[in-house]
Amino acid sequence: MPSDAVLILGGGPAGLEAARGVADLGSRAILVEPRDRLGGMPDAAQYAALTHGMRPAEEAIGEMIAAVQGTANVELRLSSTLTGFKGRAGDFTATLAGPTGAQDVPAGAVIVATGFQHFDPGRETQMYGYYEYDDVITLTDAERMLKSGKFVKPSNGQAPERVCFIQCVGSRDRQIGNEYCSKVCCGISSKQAIEVKQLVPTAKVFIFYIDMRMYGYWENELYWPAQEKYKVQYIRGIVTEVLKKGDRLLIRGEDTTMGRPMEVLMDIVVLAVGMEPSAGTRAVAKLLGVHQNKYGFIEVPHGSLDPVATSVPGIFVAGAAAGPADLNDSISTAGAAAMKAVAALRRLVKA
Amino acid sequence: MPSDAVLILGGGPAGLEAARGVADLGSRAILVEPRDRLGGMPDAAQYAALTHGMRPAEEAIGEMIAAVQGTANVELRLSSTLTGFKGRAGDFTATLAGPTGAQDVPAGAVIVATGFQHFDPGRETQMYGYYEYDDVITLTDAERMLKSGKFVKPSNGQAPERVCFIQCVGSRDRQIGNEYCSKVCCGISSKQAIEVKQLVPTAKVFIFYIDMRMYGYWENELYWPAQEKYKVQYIRGIVTEVLKKGDRLLIRGEDTTMGRPMEVLMDIVVLAVGMEPSAGTRAVAKLLGVHQNKYGFIEVPHGSLDPVATSVPGIFVAGAAAGPADLNDSISTAGAAAMKAVAALRRLVKA
């Protein structure tokens, strides 16, 4: 018998928006999240402000959480994971393991919103010294400090005089198999550079980049103000080495605009780590039987013409589970996936 | 009395996808298009292949058109424009002027999908000589030639030996008031560079750019192959002047990577023109009373957290009417807007 429920895997921004959309359309959503709370990466990694608009992440995501918590049509299953899956569009059965044991749950359609994980800069990019030096941090580490309202050198708690961001750590890098661009790191680095200057106005802030990918409004909302109002210095260059020098960091590389080698002292080095498929995305893809692309993201066989379809009818994808996505992308694809999933249920009920 | 219809303004990709979505959800869509045919910019400007995936635009858009034409729940109004508008969410009345005169049409919600227009390079960027020299063309002109399967010098019909693309014409340009990045031109230029090489394998193809903004998969699907398989030469540089020299074009500027002036002969110069709000977007915004941002695009007051809401409840926006968008963005936001519009109708009927 066809089920009227949409199973949504993942309680981050995409999953929350999809659940709200499905419920708003009058269908039932079952929202499954392995953590014991909703909010996904912005909550788990304690993001400070979101782009565009620089709204505090906690407040914005809190509103999204409140919206699904207050909706009778959304059934929340926290601390739960998918462990089995069978059936076909309209008549799937998902096995969910949760606090009260395993349970078979019927669903007519599925939305995968299992998101991404941040690239681990300790793996193949060890020349940056992430696991050696306390003052080499990632965008995620920086986000946590910025949220706490205190941006200091982790090694000694002092305010930094010089801070730099290194772009494309784990992205656009064929040697490690991640040729793709992670889409958001240029924007997030620019946002954080502004936040650093707001907290430590005396700090000099540098961004070393290959191409600044500030598409659309990111250009005028972040890139222009970062340069003009906050005096962030953008240097087209490649950093090849980070070394310890006294209690500071020496970065070595090449300024590719000036065409000369560079050696600069920094107090904090922020690695702009890219996006990879989350462990949840990889695991769920296998259980659902949806194709993954060579990077492990969920494959979208019709590309731009149907950005939320997967290789399996009745299973849809939203957000960064399908590849690098900004918040705008995640919310848009979640809305589109909610529409497609409910439309698919309608077709099956009519048929 | 509340109306159960969603009025969709614009018959391009976003409007087509929104109409199909609304109909798939069981509501009624009224699709209004000023031209006498559907398909929007990809049809009007005769696009060759679409990204991602390089599918012929005519075929892909043809499928989208067929989908709405075959749906009883979509009422098509071609050769029609909005000339008046009043009411509130759930109970709007739109005045449509069409082939049979003016008519008042009730609608419960509205989706604005009125798209963009290409920047006119004859206006403030006349140093490129678009209106002086036949062999200076735009991405749009190039698209038409590529679709016809013949890429030649417009001045004499001969195959070009040297072709270059100049990025950011009408974008990232504060002097003309378009500070924003148009998001798609780097990708479209790279796509066209590949298509030029496929048609004229002996041609040397150059792309002059500030930053190559090939976010996400555009990087590996277009940028790597353009460089490696098709030997397109990317030069970080600024072109300040295009002059006629014999039957060729002399471009002058600066190679900013090498830090030296450049003077190069070309046979065809392609200006990568950016996106501006279409005349339809500007006109419709005024009639509907939705706020526009300072560039004239429809304002999205909640930004990334609600990318399809406008300043007026019950009126939603999809695609490039809200700002530079690629096809993926347009289809995603159209799906999300369809969801939101139908959800809004449901709420009003229940209330």
mmCIF file of C-alpha atoms in Angstrom, chain B residues 8 15 42 56 97 120 123 161 163 176 191 202 217 221 224 254-255 264-265 304 314 316 332 338 344 349:
data_model
loop_
_atom_site.group_PDB
_atom_site.id
_atom_site.type_symbol
_atom_site.label_atom_id
_atom_site.label_comp_id
_atom_site.label_asym_id
_atom_site.label_seq_id
_atom_site.Cartn_x
_atom_site.Cartn_y
_atom_site.Cartn_z
ATOM 1 C CA ILE B 8 3.340 32.738 -12.985
ATOM 2 C CA GLY B 15 8.530 29.923 -15.125
ATOM 3 C CA PRO B 42 17.445 30.113 -24.053
ATOM 4 C CA PRO B 56 21.332 21.052 -26.696
ATOM 5 C CA ALA B 97 -3.496 42.357 -21.727
ATOM 6 C CA ASP B 120 24.470 45.980 -23.674
ATOM 7 C CA ARG B 123 26.526 51.563 -23.546
ATOM 8 C CA GLU B 161 42.643 31.795 -36.328
ATOM 9 C CA VAL B 163 39.542 34.079 -30.733
ATOM 10 C CA ILE B 176 28.527 51.615 -14.416
ATOM 11 C CA LYS B 191 31.796 26.266 -22.440
ATOM 12 C CA THR B 202 42.965 24.994 -35.484
ATOM 13 C CA TYR B 217 31.593 21.204 -10.562
ATOM 14 C CA GLU B 221 33.437 19.744 -15.792
ATOM 15 C CA TRP B 224 40.004 21.520 -16.406
ATOM 16 C CA GLU B 254 47.830 44.397 -19.302
ATOM 17 C CA ASP B 255 48.758 40.839 -18.446
ATOM 18 C CA VAL B 264 47.625 40.906 -29.328
ATOM 19 C CA LEU B 265 45.903 40.385 -32.678
ATOM 20 C CA SER B 304 19.562 32.753 1.833
ATOM 21 C CA GLY B 314 1.909 35.739 -1.460
ATOM 22 C CA PHE B 316 7.405 34.756 -4.756
ATOM 23 C CA SER B 332 15.854 24.995 -7.861
ATOM 24 C CA ALA B 338 6.093 26.377 -6.516
ATOM 25 C CA ALA B 344 0.497 29.598 0.936
ATOM 26 C CA VAL B 349 -7.944 27.949 2.357
#
